[in-house]
PDB file of C-alpha atoms in Angstrom:
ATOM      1  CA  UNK S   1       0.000   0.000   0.000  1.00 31.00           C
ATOM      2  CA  UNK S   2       1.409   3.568  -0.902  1.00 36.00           C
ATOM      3  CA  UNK S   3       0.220   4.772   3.008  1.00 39.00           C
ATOM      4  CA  UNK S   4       0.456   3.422   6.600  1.00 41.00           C
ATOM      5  CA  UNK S   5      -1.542   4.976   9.160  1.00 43.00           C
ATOM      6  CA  UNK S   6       0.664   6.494  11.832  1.00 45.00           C
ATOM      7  CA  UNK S   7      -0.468   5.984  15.168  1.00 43.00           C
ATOM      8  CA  UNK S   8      -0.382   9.757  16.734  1.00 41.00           C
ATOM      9  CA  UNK S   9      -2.361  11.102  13.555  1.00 42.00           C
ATOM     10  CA  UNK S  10      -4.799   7.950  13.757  1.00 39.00           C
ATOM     11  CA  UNK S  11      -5.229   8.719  17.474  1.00 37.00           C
ATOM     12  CA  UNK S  12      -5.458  12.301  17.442  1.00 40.00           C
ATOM     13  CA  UNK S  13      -7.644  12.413  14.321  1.00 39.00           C
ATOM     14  CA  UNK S  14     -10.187   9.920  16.294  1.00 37.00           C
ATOM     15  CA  UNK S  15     -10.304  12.161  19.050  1.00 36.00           C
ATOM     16  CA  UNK S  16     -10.313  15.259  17.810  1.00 42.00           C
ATOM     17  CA  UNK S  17     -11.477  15.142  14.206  1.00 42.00           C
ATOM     18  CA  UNK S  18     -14.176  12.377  13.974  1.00 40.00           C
ATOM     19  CA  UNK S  19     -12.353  10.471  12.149  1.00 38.00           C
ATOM     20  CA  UNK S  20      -9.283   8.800  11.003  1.00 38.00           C
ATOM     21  CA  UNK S  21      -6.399  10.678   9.052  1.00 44.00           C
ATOM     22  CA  UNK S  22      -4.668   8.576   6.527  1.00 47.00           C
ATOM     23  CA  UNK S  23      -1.198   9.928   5.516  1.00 53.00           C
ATOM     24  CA  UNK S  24       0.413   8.354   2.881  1.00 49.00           C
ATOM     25  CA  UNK S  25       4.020   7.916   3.698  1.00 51.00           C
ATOM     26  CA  UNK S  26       5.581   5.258   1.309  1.00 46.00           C
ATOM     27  CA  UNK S  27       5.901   5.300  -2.125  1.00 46.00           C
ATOM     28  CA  UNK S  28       4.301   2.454  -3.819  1.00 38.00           C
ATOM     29  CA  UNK S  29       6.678  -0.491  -4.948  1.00 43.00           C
ATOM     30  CA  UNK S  30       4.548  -0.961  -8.099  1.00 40.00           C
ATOM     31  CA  UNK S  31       4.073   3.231  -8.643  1.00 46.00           C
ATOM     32  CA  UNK S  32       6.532   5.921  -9.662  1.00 53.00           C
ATOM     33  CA  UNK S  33       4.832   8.592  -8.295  1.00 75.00           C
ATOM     34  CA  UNK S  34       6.279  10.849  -5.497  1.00 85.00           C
ATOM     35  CA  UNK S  35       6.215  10.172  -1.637  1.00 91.00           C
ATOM     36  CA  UNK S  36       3.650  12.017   0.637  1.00 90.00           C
ATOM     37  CA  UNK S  37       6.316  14.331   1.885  1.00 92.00           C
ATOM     38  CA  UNK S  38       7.718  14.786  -1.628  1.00 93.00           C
ATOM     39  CA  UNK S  39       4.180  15.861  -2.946  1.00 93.00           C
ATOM     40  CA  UNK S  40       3.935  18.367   0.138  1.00 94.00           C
ATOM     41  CA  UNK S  41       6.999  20.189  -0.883  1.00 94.00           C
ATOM     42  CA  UNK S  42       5.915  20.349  -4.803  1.00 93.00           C
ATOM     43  CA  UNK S  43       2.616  20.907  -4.106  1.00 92.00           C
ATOM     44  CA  UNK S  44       3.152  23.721  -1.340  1.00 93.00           C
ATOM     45  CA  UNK S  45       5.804  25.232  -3.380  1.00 94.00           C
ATOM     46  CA  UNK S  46       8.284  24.927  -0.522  1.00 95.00           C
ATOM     47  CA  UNK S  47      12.137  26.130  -0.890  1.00 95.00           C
ATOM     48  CA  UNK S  48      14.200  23.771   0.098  1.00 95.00           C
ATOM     49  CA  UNK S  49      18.022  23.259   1.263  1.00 94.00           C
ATOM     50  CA  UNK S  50      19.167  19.235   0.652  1.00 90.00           C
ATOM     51  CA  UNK S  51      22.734  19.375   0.609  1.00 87.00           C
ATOM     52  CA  UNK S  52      23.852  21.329   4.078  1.00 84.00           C
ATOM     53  CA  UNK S  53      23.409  18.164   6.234  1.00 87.00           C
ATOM     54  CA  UNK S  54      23.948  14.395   4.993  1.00 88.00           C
ATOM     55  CA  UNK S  55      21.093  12.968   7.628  1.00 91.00           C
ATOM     56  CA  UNK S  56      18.666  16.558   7.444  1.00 95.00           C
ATOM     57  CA  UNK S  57      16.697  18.042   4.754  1.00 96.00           C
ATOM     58  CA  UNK S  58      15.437  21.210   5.369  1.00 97.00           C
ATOM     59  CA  UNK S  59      11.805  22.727   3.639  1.00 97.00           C
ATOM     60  CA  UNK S  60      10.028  26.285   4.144  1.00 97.00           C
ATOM     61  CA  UNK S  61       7.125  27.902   3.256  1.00 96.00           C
ATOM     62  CA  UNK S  62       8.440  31.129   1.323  1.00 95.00           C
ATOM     63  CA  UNK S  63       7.216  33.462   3.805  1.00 96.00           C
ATOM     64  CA  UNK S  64       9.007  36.147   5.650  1.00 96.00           C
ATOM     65  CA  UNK S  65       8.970  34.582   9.284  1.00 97.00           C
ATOM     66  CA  UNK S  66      10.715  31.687   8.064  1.00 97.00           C
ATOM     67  CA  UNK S  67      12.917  33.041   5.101  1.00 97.00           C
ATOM     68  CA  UNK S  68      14.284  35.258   8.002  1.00 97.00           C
ATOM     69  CA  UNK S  69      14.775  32.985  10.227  1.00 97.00           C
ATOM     70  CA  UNK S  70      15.647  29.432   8.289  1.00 97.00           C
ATOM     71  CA  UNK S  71      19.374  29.501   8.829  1.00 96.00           C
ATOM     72  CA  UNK S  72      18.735  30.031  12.907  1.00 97.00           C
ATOM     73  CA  UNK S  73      16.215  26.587  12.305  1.00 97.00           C
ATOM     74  CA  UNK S  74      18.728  24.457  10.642  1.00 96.00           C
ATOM     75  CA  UNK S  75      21.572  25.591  13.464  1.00 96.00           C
ATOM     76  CA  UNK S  76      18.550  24.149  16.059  1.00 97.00           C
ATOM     77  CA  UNK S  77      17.984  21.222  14.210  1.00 97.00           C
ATOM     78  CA  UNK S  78      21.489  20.233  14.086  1.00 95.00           C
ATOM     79  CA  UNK S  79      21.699  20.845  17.811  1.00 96.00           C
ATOM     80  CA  UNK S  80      18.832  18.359  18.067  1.00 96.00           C
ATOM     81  CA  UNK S  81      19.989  15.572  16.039  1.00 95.00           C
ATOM     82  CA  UNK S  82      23.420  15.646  18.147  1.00 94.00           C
ATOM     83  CA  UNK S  83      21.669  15.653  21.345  1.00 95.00           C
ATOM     84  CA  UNK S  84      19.694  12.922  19.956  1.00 93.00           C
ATOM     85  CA  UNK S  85      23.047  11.145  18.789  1.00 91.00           C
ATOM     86  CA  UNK S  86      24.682  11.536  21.880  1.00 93.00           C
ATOM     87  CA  UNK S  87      21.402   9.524  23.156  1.00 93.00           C
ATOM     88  CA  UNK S  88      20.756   6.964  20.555  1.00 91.00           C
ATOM     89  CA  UNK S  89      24.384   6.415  19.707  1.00 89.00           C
ATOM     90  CA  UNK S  90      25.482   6.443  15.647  1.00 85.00           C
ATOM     91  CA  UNK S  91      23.238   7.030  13.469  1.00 79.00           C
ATOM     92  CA  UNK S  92      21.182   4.434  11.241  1.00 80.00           C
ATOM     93  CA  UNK S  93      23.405   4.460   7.276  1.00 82.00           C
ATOM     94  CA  UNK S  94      21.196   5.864   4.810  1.00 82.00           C
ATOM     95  CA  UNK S  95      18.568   7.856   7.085  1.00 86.00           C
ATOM     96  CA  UNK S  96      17.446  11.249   6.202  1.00 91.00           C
ATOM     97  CA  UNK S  97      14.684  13.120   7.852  1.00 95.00           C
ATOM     98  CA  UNK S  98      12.436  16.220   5.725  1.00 96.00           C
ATOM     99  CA  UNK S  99      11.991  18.744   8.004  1.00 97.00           C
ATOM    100  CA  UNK S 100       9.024  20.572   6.700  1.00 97.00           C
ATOM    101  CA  UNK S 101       8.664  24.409   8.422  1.00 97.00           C
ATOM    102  CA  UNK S 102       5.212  25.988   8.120  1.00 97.00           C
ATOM    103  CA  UNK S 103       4.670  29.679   9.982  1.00 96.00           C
ATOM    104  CA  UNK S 104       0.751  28.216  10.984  1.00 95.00           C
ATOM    105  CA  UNK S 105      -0.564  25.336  12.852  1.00 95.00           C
ATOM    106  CA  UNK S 106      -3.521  25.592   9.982  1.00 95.00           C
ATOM    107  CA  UNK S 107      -1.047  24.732   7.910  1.00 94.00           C
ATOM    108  CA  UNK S 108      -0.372  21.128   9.470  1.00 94.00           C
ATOM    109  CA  UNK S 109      -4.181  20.960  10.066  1.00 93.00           C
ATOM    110  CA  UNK S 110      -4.853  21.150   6.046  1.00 92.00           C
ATOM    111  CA  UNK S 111      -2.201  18.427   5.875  1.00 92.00           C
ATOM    112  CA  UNK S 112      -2.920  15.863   8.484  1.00 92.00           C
ATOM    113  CA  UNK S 113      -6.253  16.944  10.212  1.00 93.00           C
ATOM    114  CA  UNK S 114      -4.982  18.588  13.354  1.00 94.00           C
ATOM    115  CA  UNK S 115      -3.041  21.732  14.360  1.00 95.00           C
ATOM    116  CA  UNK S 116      -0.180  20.855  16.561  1.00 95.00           C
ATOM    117  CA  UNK S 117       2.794  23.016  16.768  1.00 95.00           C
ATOM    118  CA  UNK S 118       4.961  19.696  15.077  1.00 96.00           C
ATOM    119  CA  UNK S 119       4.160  16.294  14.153  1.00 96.00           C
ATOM    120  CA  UNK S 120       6.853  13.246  13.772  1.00 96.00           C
ATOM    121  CA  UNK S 121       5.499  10.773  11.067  1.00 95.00           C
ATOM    122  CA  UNK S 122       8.192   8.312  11.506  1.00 92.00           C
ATOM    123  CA  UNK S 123       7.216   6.082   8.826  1.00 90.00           C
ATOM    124  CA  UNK S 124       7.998   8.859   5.792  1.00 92.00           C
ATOM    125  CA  UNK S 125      11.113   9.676   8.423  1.00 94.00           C
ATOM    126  CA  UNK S 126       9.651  13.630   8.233  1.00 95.00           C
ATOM    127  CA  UNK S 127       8.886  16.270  10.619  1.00 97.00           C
ATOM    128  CA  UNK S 128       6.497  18.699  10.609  1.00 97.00           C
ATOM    129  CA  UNK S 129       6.620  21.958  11.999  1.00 97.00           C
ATOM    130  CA  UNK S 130       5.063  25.022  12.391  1.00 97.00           C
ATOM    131  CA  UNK S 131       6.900  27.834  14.153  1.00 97.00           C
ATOM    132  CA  UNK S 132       6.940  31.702  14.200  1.00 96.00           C
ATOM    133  CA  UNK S 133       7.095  34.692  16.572  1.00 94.00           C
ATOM    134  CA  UNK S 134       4.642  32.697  18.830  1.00 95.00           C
ATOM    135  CA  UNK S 135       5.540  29.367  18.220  1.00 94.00           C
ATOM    136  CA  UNK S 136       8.675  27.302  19.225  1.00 93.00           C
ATOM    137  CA  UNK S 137      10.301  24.906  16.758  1.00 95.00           C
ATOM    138  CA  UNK S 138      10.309  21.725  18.370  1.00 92.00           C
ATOM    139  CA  UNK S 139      13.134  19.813  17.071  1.00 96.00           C
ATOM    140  CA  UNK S 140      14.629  17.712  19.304  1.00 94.00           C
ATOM    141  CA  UNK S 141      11.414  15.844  20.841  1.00 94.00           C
ATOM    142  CA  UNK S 142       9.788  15.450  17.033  1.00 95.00           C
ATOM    143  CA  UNK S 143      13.206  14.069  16.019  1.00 95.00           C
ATOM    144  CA  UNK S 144      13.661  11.398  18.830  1.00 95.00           C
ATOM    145  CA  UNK S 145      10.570   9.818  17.849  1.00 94.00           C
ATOM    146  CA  UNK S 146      11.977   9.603  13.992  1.00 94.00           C
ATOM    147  CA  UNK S 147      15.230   8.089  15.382  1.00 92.00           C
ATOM    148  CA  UNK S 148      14.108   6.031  17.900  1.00 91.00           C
ATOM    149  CA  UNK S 149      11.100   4.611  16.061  1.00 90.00           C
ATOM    150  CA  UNK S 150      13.600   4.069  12.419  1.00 84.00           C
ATOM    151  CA  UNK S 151      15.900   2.398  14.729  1.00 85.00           C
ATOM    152  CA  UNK S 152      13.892   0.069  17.169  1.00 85.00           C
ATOM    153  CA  UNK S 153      10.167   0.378  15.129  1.00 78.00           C
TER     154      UNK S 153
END
C-alpha cells in the first residue's frame, strides 16, 4: 500500500477530528509517483536546502517569518539531532529526515487533520513543523521519535 496509518495522527484524528487521518508515507513499490512528503513540498511550493546536512533536509514555506529565520532553524535542528546522537548512539546508514517548516498550525491541520505546533510521522522519516514569533520549533522531541522509532520500530 502507498500509506500506513501512523499511530499519533490515527489517534489524534479519532479524538479530535471524527475520524481517522490517513497519511500516505511510502511510495508504492509498483508506482513511480512521489512520496507524501515529496508531494507536500511540490505541491506547497516549498524552498528547500538538501545538501547542508547528509542525515537533514530542510523545507520552508516562502514566507518572511521563516525566510528570516531558516538559517537560525537548521543551526537548532542540528543541535537536536546531536543531542539525539549523543542519546541513541550512531546514526542508522542511509537515514534522512524532511523537516518541513510551516509559519501556521492551519497549515499542518490542512495536511494531516490537526493543528499541533509539530508532528513526527516516523514512517515517511519527516517532521512537521510550524513555528513563528509565537511558536517554538520543536526539534529535538519530534526528532527522537523519527530516530528512535527508524531504529527500534
Amino acid at each position: 500500500m502507498p500509506w500506513r496509518w501512523t499511530g499519533l495522527g490515527l489517534l489524534s484524528a479519532c479524538l479530535l477530528a471524527g475520524g481517522p487521518t490517513r497519511v500516505p508515507v511510502r511510495k508504492s513499490a509498483a508506482s513511480s509517483s512521489l512520496s507524501w512528503t515529496d508531494s507536500v513540498i511540490l505541491a506547497r511550493h516549498l524552498s528547500s536546502d538538501t545538501t547542508s546536512d547528509p542525515e537533514l533536509r530542510f523545507h520552508w514555506e516562502s514566507v518572511p517569518f521563516l525566510n528570516d529565520h531558516i538559517g537560525r532553524l537548521k543551526q537548532e535542528a542540528k543541535e537536536a539531532l546531536r543531542h539525539d546522537r549523543e542519546i541513541l548512539g550512531p546514526p542508522d546508514p542511509g537515514l534522512a529526515v524532511d523537516i518541513l517548516y510551516f509559519d501556521q498550525r492551519t497549515d499542518l491541520l490542512a495536511l494531516v487533520g490537526i493543528a499541533p505546533q509539530a508532528l513526527a510521522l516516523p514512517e515517511a522519516n519527516t517532521l512537521l513543523i510550524a513555528t513563528n514569533d509565537s511558536i517554538r520549533a520543536y526539534h529535538a522531541h519530534e526528532l527522537m521519535h523519527v530516530l528512535s522509532i527508524g531504529r527500534w520500530g
